[in-house]
mmCIF file of C-alpha atoms in Angstrom:
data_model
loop_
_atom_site.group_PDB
_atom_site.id
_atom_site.type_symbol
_atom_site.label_atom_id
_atom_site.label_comp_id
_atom_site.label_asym_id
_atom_site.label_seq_id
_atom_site.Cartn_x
_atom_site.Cartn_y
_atom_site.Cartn_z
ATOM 1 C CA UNK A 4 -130.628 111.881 47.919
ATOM 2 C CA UNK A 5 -133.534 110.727 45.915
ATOM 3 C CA UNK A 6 -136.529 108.508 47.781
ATOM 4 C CA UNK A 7 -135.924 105.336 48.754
ATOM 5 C CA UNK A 8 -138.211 102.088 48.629
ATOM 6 C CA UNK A 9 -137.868 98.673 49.452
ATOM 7 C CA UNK A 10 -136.172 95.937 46.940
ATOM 8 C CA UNK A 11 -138.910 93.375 47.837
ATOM 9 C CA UNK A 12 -141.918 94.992 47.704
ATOM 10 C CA UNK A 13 -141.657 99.028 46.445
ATOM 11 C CA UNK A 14 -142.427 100.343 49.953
ATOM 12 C CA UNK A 15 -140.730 103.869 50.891
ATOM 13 C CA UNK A 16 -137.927 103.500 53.053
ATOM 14 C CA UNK A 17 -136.528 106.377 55.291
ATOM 15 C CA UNK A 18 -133.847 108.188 53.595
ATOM 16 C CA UNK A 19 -129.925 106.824 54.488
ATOM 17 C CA UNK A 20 -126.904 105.312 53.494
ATOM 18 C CA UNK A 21 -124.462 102.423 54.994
ATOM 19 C CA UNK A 22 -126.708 101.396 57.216
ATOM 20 C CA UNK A 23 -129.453 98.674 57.531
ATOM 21 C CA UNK A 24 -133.349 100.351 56.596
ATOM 22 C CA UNK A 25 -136.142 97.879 57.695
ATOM 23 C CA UNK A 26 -139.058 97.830 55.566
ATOM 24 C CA UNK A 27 -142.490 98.620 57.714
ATOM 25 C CA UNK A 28 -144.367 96.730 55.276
ATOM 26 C CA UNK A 29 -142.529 93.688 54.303
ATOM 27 C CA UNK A 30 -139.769 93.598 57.350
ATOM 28 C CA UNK A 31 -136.737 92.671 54.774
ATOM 29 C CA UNK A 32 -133.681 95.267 55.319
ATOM 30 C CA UNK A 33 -132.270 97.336 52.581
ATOM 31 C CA UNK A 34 -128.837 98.456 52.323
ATOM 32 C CA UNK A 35 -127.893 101.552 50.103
ATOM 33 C CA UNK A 36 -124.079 102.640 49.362
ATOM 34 C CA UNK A 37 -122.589 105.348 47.876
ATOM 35 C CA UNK A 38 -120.741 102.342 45.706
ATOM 36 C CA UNK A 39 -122.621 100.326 43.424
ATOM 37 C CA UNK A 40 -123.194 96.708 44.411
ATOM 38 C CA UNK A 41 -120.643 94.921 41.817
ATOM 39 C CA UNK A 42 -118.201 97.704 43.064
ATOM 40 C CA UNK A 43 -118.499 96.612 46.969
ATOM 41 C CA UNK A 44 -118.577 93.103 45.997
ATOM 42 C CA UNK A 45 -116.272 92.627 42.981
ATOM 43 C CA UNK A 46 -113.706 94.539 45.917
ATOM 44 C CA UNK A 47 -114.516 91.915 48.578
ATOM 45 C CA UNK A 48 -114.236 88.768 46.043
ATOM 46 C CA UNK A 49 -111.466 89.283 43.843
ATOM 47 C CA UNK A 50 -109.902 89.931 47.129
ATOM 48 C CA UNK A 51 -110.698 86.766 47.758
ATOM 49 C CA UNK A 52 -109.997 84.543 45.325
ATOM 50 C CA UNK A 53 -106.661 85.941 44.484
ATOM 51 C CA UNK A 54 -105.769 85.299 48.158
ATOM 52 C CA UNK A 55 -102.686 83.237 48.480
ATOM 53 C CA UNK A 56 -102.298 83.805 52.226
ATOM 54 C CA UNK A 57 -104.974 80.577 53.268
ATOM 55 C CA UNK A 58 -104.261 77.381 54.579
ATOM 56 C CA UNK A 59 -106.061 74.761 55.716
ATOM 57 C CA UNK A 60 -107.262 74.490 59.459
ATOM 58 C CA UNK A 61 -107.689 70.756 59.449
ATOM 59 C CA UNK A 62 -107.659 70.099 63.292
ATOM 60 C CA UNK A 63 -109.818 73.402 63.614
ATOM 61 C CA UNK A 64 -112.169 71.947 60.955
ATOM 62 C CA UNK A 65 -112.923 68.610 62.837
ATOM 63 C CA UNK A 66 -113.918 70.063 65.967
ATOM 64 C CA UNK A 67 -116.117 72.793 63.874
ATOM 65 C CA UNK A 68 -117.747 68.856 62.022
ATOM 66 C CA UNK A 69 -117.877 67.494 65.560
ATOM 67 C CA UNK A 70 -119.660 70.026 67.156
ATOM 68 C CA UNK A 71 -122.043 71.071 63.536
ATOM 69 C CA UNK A 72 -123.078 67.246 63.841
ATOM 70 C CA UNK A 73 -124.081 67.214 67.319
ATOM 71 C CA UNK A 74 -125.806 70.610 66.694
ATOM 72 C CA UNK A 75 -128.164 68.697 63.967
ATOM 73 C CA UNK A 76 -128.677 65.422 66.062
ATOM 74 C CA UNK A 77 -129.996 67.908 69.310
ATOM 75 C CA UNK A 78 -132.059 70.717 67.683
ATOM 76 C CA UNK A 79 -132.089 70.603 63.818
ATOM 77 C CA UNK A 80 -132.611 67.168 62.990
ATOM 78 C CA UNK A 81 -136.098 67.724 61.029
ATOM 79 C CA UNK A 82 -135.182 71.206 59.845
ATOM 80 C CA UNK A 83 -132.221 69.067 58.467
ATOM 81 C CA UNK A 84 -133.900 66.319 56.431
ATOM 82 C CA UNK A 85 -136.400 68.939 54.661
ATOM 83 C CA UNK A 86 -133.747 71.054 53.710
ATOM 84 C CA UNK A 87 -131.822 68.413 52.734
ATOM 85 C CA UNK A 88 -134.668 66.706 50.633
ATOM 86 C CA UNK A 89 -135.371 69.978 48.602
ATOM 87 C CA UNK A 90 -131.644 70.347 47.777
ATOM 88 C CA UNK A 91 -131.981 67.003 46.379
ATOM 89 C CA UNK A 92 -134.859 67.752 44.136
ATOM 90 C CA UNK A 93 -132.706 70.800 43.102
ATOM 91 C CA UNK A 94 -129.799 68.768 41.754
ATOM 92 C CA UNK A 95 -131.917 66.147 40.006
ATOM 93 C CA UNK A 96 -133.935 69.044 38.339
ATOM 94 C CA UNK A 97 -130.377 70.432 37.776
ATOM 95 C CA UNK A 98 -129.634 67.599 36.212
ATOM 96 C CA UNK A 99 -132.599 67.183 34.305
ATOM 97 C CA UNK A 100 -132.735 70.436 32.516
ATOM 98 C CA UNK A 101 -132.201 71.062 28.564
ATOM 99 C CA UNK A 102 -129.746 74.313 29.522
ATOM 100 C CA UNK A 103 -129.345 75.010 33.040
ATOM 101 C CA UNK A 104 -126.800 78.373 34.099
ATOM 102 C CA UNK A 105 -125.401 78.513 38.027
ATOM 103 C CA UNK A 106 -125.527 82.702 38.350
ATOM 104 C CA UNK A 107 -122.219 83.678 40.526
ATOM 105 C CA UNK A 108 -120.383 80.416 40.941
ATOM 106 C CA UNK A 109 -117.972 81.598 42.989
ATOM 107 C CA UNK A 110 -115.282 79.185 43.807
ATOM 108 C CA UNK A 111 -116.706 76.561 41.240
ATOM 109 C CA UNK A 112 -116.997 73.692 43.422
ATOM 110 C CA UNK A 113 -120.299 73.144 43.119
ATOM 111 C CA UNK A 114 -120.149 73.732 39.034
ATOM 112 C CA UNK A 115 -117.537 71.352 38.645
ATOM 113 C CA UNK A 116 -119.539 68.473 40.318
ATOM 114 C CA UNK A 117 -122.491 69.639 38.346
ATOM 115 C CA UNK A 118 -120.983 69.001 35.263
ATOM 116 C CA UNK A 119 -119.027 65.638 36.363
ATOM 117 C CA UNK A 120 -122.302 64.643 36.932
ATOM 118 C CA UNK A 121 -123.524 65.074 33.418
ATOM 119 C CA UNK A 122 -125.343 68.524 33.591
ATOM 120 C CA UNK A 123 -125.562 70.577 30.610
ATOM 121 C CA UNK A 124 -124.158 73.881 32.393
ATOM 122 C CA UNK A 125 -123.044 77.071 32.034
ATOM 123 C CA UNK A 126 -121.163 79.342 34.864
ATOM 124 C CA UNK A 127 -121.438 83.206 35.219
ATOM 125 C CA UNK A 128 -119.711 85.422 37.693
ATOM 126 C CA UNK A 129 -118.972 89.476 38.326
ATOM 127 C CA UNK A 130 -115.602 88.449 39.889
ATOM 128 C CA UNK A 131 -113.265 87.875 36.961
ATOM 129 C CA UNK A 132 -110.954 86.650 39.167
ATOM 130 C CA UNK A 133 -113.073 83.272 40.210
ATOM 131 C CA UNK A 134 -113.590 83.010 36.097
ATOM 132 C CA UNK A 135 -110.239 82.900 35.607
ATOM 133 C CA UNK A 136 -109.663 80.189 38.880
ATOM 134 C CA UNK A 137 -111.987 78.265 37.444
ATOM 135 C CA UNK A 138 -110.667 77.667 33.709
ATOM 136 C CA UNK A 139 -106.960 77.130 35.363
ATOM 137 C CA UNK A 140 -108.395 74.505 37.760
ATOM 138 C CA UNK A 141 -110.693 73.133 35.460
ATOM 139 C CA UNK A 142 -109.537 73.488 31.334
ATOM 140 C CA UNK A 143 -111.756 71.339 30.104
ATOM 141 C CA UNK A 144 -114.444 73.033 31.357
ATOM 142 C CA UNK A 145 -112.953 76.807 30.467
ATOM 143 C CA UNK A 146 -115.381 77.243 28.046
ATOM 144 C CA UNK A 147 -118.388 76.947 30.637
ATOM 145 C CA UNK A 148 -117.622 80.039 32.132
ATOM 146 C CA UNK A 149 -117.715 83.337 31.504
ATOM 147 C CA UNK A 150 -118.493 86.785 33.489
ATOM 148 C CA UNK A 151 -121.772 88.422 33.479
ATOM 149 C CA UNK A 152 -125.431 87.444 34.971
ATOM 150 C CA UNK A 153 -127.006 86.371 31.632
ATOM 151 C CA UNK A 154 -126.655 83.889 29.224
ATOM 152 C CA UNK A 155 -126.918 84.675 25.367
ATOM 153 C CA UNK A 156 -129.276 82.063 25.229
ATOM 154 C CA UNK A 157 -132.547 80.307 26.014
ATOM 155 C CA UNK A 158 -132.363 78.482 29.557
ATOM 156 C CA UNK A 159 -134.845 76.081 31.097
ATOM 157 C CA UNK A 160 -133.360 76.359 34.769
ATOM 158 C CA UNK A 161 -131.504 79.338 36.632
ATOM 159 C CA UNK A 162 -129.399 78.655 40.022
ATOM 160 C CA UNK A 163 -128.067 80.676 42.078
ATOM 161 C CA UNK A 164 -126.623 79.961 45.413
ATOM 162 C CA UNK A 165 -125.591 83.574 47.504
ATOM 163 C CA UNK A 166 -125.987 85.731 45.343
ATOM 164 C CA UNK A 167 -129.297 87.697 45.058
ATOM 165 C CA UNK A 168 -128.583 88.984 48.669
ATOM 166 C CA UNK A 169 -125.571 90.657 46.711
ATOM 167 C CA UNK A 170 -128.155 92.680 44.346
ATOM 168 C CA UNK A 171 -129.011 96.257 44.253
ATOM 169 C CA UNK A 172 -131.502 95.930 41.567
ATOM 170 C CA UNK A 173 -133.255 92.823 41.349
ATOM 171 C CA UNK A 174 -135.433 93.923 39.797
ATOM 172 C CA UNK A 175 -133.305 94.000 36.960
ATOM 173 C CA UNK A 176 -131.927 90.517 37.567
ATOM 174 C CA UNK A 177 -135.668 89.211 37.253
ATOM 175 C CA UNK A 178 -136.523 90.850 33.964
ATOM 176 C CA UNK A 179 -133.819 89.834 32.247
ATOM 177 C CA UNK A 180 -134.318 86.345 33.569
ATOM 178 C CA UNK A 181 -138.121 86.309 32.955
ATOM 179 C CA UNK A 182 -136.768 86.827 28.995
ATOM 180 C CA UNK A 183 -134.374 84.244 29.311
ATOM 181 C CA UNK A 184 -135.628 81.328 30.714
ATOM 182 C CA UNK A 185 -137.818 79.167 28.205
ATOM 183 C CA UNK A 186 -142.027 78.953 29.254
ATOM 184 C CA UNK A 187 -142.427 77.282 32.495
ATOM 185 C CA UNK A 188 -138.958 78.050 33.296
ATOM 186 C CA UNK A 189 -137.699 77.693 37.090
ATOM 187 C CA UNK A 190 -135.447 79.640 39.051
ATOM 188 C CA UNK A 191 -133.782 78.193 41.989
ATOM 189 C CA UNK A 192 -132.379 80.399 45.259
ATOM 190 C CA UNK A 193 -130.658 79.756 47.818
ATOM 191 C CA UNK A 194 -129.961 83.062 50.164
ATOM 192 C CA UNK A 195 -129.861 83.848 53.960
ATOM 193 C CA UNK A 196 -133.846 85.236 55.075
ATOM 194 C CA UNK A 197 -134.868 86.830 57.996
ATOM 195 C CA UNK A 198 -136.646 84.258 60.081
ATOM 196 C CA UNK A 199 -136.447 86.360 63.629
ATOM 197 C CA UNK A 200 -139.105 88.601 64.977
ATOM 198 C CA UNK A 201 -138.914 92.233 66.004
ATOM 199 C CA UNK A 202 -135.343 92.619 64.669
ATOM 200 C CA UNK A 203 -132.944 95.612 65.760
ATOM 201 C CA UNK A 204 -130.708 97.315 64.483
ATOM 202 C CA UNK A 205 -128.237 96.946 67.456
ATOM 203 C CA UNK A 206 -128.443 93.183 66.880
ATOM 204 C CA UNK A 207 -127.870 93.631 63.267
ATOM 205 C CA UNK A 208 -124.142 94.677 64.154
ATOM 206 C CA UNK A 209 -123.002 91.353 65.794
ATOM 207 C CA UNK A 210 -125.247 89.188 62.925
ATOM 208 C CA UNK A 211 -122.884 87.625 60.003
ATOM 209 C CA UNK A 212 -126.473 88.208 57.321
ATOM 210 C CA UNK A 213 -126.089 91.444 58.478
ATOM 211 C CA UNK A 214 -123.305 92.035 55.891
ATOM 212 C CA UNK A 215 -122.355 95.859 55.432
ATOM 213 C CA UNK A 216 -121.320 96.545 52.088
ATOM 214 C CA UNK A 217 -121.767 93.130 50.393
ATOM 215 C CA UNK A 218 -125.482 91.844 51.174
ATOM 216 C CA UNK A 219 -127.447 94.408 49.982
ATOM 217 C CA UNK A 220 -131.237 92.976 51.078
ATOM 218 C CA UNK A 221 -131.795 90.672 53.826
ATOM 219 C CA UNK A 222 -135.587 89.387 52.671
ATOM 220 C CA UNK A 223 -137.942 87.956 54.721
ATOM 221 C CA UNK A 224 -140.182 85.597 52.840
ATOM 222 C CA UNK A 225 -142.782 87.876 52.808
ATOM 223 C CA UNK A 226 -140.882 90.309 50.982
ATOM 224 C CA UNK A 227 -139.359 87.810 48.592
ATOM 225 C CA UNK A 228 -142.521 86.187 47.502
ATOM 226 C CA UNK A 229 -143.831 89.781 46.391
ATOM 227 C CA UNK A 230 -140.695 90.190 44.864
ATOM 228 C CA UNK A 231 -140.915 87.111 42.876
ATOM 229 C CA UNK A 232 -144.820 87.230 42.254
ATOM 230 C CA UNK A 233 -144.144 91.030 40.204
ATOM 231 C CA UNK A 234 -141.921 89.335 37.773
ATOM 232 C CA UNK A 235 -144.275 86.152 37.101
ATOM 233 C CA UNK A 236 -142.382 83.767 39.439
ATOM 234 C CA UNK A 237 -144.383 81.777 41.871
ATOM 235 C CA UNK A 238 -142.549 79.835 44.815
ATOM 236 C CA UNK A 239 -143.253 76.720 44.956
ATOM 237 C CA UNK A 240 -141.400 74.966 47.091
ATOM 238 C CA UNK A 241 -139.390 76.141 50.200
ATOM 239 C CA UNK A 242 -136.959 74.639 53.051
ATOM 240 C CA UNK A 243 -135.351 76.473 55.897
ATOM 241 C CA UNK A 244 -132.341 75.599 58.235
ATOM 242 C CA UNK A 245 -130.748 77.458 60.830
ATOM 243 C CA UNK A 246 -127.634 76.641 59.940
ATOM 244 C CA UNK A 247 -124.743 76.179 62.891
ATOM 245 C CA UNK A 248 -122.155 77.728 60.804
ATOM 246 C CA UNK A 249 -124.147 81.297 61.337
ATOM 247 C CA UNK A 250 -123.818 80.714 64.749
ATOM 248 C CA UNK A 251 -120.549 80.122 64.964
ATOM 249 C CA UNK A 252 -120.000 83.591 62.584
ATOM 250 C CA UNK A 253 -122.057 85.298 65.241
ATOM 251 C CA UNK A 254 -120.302 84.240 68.336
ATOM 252 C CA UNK A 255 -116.761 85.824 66.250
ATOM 253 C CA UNK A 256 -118.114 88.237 65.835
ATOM 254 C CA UNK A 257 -119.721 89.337 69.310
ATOM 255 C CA UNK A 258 -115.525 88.053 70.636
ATOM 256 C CA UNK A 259 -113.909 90.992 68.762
ATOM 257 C CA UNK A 260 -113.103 89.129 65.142
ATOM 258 C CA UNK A 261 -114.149 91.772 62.823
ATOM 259 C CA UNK A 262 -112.640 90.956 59.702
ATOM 260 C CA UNK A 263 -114.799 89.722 57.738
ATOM 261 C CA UNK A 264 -113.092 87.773 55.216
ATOM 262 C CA UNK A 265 -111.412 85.492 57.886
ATOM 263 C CA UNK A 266 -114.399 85.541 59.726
ATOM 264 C CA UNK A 267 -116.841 83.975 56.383
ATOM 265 C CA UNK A 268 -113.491 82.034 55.382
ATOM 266 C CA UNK A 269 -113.045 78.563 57.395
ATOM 267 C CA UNK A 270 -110.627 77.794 56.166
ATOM 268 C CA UNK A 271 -108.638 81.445 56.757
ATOM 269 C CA UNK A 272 -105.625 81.296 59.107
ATOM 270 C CA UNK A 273 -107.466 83.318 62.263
ATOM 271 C CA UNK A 274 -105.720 86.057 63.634
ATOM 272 C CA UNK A 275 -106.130 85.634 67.854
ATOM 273 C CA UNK A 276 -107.017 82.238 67.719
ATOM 274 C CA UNK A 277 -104.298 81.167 69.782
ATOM 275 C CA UNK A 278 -105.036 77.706 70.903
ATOM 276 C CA UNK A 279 -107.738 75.186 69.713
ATOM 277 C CA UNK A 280 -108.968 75.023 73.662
ATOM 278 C CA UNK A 281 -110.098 78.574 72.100
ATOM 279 C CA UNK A 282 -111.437 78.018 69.410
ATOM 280 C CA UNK A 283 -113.588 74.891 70.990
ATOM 281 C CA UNK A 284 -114.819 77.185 73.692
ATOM 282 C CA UNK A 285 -116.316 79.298 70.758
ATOM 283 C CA UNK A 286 -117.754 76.974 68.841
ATOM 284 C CA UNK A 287 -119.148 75.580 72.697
ATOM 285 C CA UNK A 288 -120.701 78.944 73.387
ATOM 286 C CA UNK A 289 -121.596 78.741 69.608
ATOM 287 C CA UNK A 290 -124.619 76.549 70.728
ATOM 288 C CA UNK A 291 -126.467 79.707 73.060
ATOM 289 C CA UNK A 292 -125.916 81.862 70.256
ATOM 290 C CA UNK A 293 -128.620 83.762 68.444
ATOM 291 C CA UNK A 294 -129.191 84.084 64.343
ATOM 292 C CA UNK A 295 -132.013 86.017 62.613
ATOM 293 C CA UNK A 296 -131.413 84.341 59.846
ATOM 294 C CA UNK A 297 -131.987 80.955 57.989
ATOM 295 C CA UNK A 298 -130.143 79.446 54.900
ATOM 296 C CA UNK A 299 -133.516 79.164 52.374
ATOM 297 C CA UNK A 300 -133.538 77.029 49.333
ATOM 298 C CA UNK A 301 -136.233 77.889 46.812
ATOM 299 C CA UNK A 302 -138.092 76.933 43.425
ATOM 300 C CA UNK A 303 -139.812 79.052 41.930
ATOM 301 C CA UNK A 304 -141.580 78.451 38.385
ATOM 302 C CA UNK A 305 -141.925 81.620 35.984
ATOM 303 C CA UNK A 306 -145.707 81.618 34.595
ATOM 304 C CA UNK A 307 -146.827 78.837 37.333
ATOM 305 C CA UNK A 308 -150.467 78.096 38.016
ATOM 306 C CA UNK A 309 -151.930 80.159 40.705
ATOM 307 C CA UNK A 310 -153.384 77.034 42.576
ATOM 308 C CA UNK A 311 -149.581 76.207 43.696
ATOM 309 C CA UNK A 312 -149.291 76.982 46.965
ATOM 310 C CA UNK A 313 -146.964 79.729 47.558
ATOM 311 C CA UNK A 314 -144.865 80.231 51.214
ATOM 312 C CA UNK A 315 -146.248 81.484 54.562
ATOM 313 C CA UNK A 316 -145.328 84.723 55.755
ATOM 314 C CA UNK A 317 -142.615 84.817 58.041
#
């Protein structure tokens, strides 16, 4: 097996596969596979999308709202309003850009509104199968999607919302975007990072981040401003929250629901939940449940002026 180094910032790993390598330098955790990245993934999300087997959980879904609210209103109700205030600046920039792409769109909802709204953007995705969803759904809009990661031409703002967590080489992702976006260009993020301290890897296994095969880097900011800075990009701005939904995930996971896909899906018919006096006790114990990670939104500008003030370490 040939040497292995960190994504974020080209530190030499320990030498291992399917299983979570911490970076000494940085702290963000590297996964390596025998598979390639779009293998694992494209497997998990075509899987997916072309699943016909879902229904709706409504009466589920409104205590999950009930209790998510009253999570906020106790312990995230600042974390909340900055997070939310950056994703606002993201749409209107969104909005505001000459060409604008959305990199792995997945189920398109977020596109579609985009585009109601009077952005001028494109969708790209590795699963063919959400391509295809999309232009059935959506015909009039079949012509702003296509699979790939790259646009065949100039863009002034690239999103992408869960997917760089899903890259073996970013490195790769962030040269071909440094030659696509137009001078001054911004890239926007939004991924799980490792906020926790002193992370293990026994804790790892009962951690929805903590994704074995699909999320191949778990970053901590640290990492993922070096990351960044090597390709030109500069962060500059940055909002965390600690977002219930994790916790919930978590507290599956630690009672025995191990497949993932139902487990990530809400709206997935769950095997064992029997009653919703269950499934309220879980999202109850939900509250005493530990996450390592945060949902992060990011800008980052390509070529920006070193007096911007980049992120703390975390």
């Amino acid at each position: 097996m040939t040497d292995q180094h960190c994504r974020a910032c080209r530190h030499p790993l320990e030498t291992g596969l399917d299983r979570y390598l911490f970076c000494s330098n940085c702290g963000s955790a590297n996964y390596f596979s025998a598979a390639g990245a779009e293998s694992d993934n494209c497997a998990y999300f075509n899987a997916l999308h072309g699943d016909t087997g879902r229904r709706p959980l409504f009466q589920r879904q409104q205590f999950y709202h009930a209790c998510e609210a009253r999570y906020v209103r106790w312990f995230a109700a600042g974390e909340r309003e900055g997070f939310t205030a950056l994703l606002e600046e993201i749409e209107k920039r969104i909005l505001a850009a000459g060409i604008a792409v959305e990199v792995g769109f997945g189920s398109g909802a977020e596109l579609k509104r985009l585009l109601d709204a009077g952005a001028n953007l494109y969708g790209l995705d590795l699963a063919d199968t959400a391509v295809d969803a999309f232009r059935r759904r959506h015909p009039d809009y079949a012509g702003r999607v296509a699979c790939g990661t790259r646009l065949d031409r100039p863009v002034d703002l690239v999103y992408s919302n869960a997917l760089f967590e899903h890259l073996d080489r970013p490195d790769h992702f962030l040269t071909n975007l440094a030659a696509t976006l137009s001078p001054n260009g911004v890239l926007v993020l939004r991924l799980p990072v490792i906020t926790a301290r002193n992370v293990t890897l026994d804790a790892t296994a009962v951690d929805i981040n903590f994704w074995r095969p699909c999320h191949r880097v778990l970053y901590t900011m640290r990492g993922l401003a070096q990351l960044l800075e090597r390709y030109g990009f500069r962060i500059i701005r940055h909002a965390a929250f600690h977002y219930y939904g994790y916790r919930v995930m978590n507290r599956m996971l630690q009672a025995g629901y191990d497949d993932i896909r139902q487990v990530r899906n809400p709206y997935h018919s769950m095997r064992g939940l029997q009653s919703d006096k269950t499934y309220r006790l879980l999202l109850l114990k939900a509250f005493f449940t530990r996450t390592l990670c945060a949902e992060m939104a990011i800008i980052a500008q390509h070529g920006a002026d070193d007096r911007e003030r980049g992120p703390d370490d975390a």
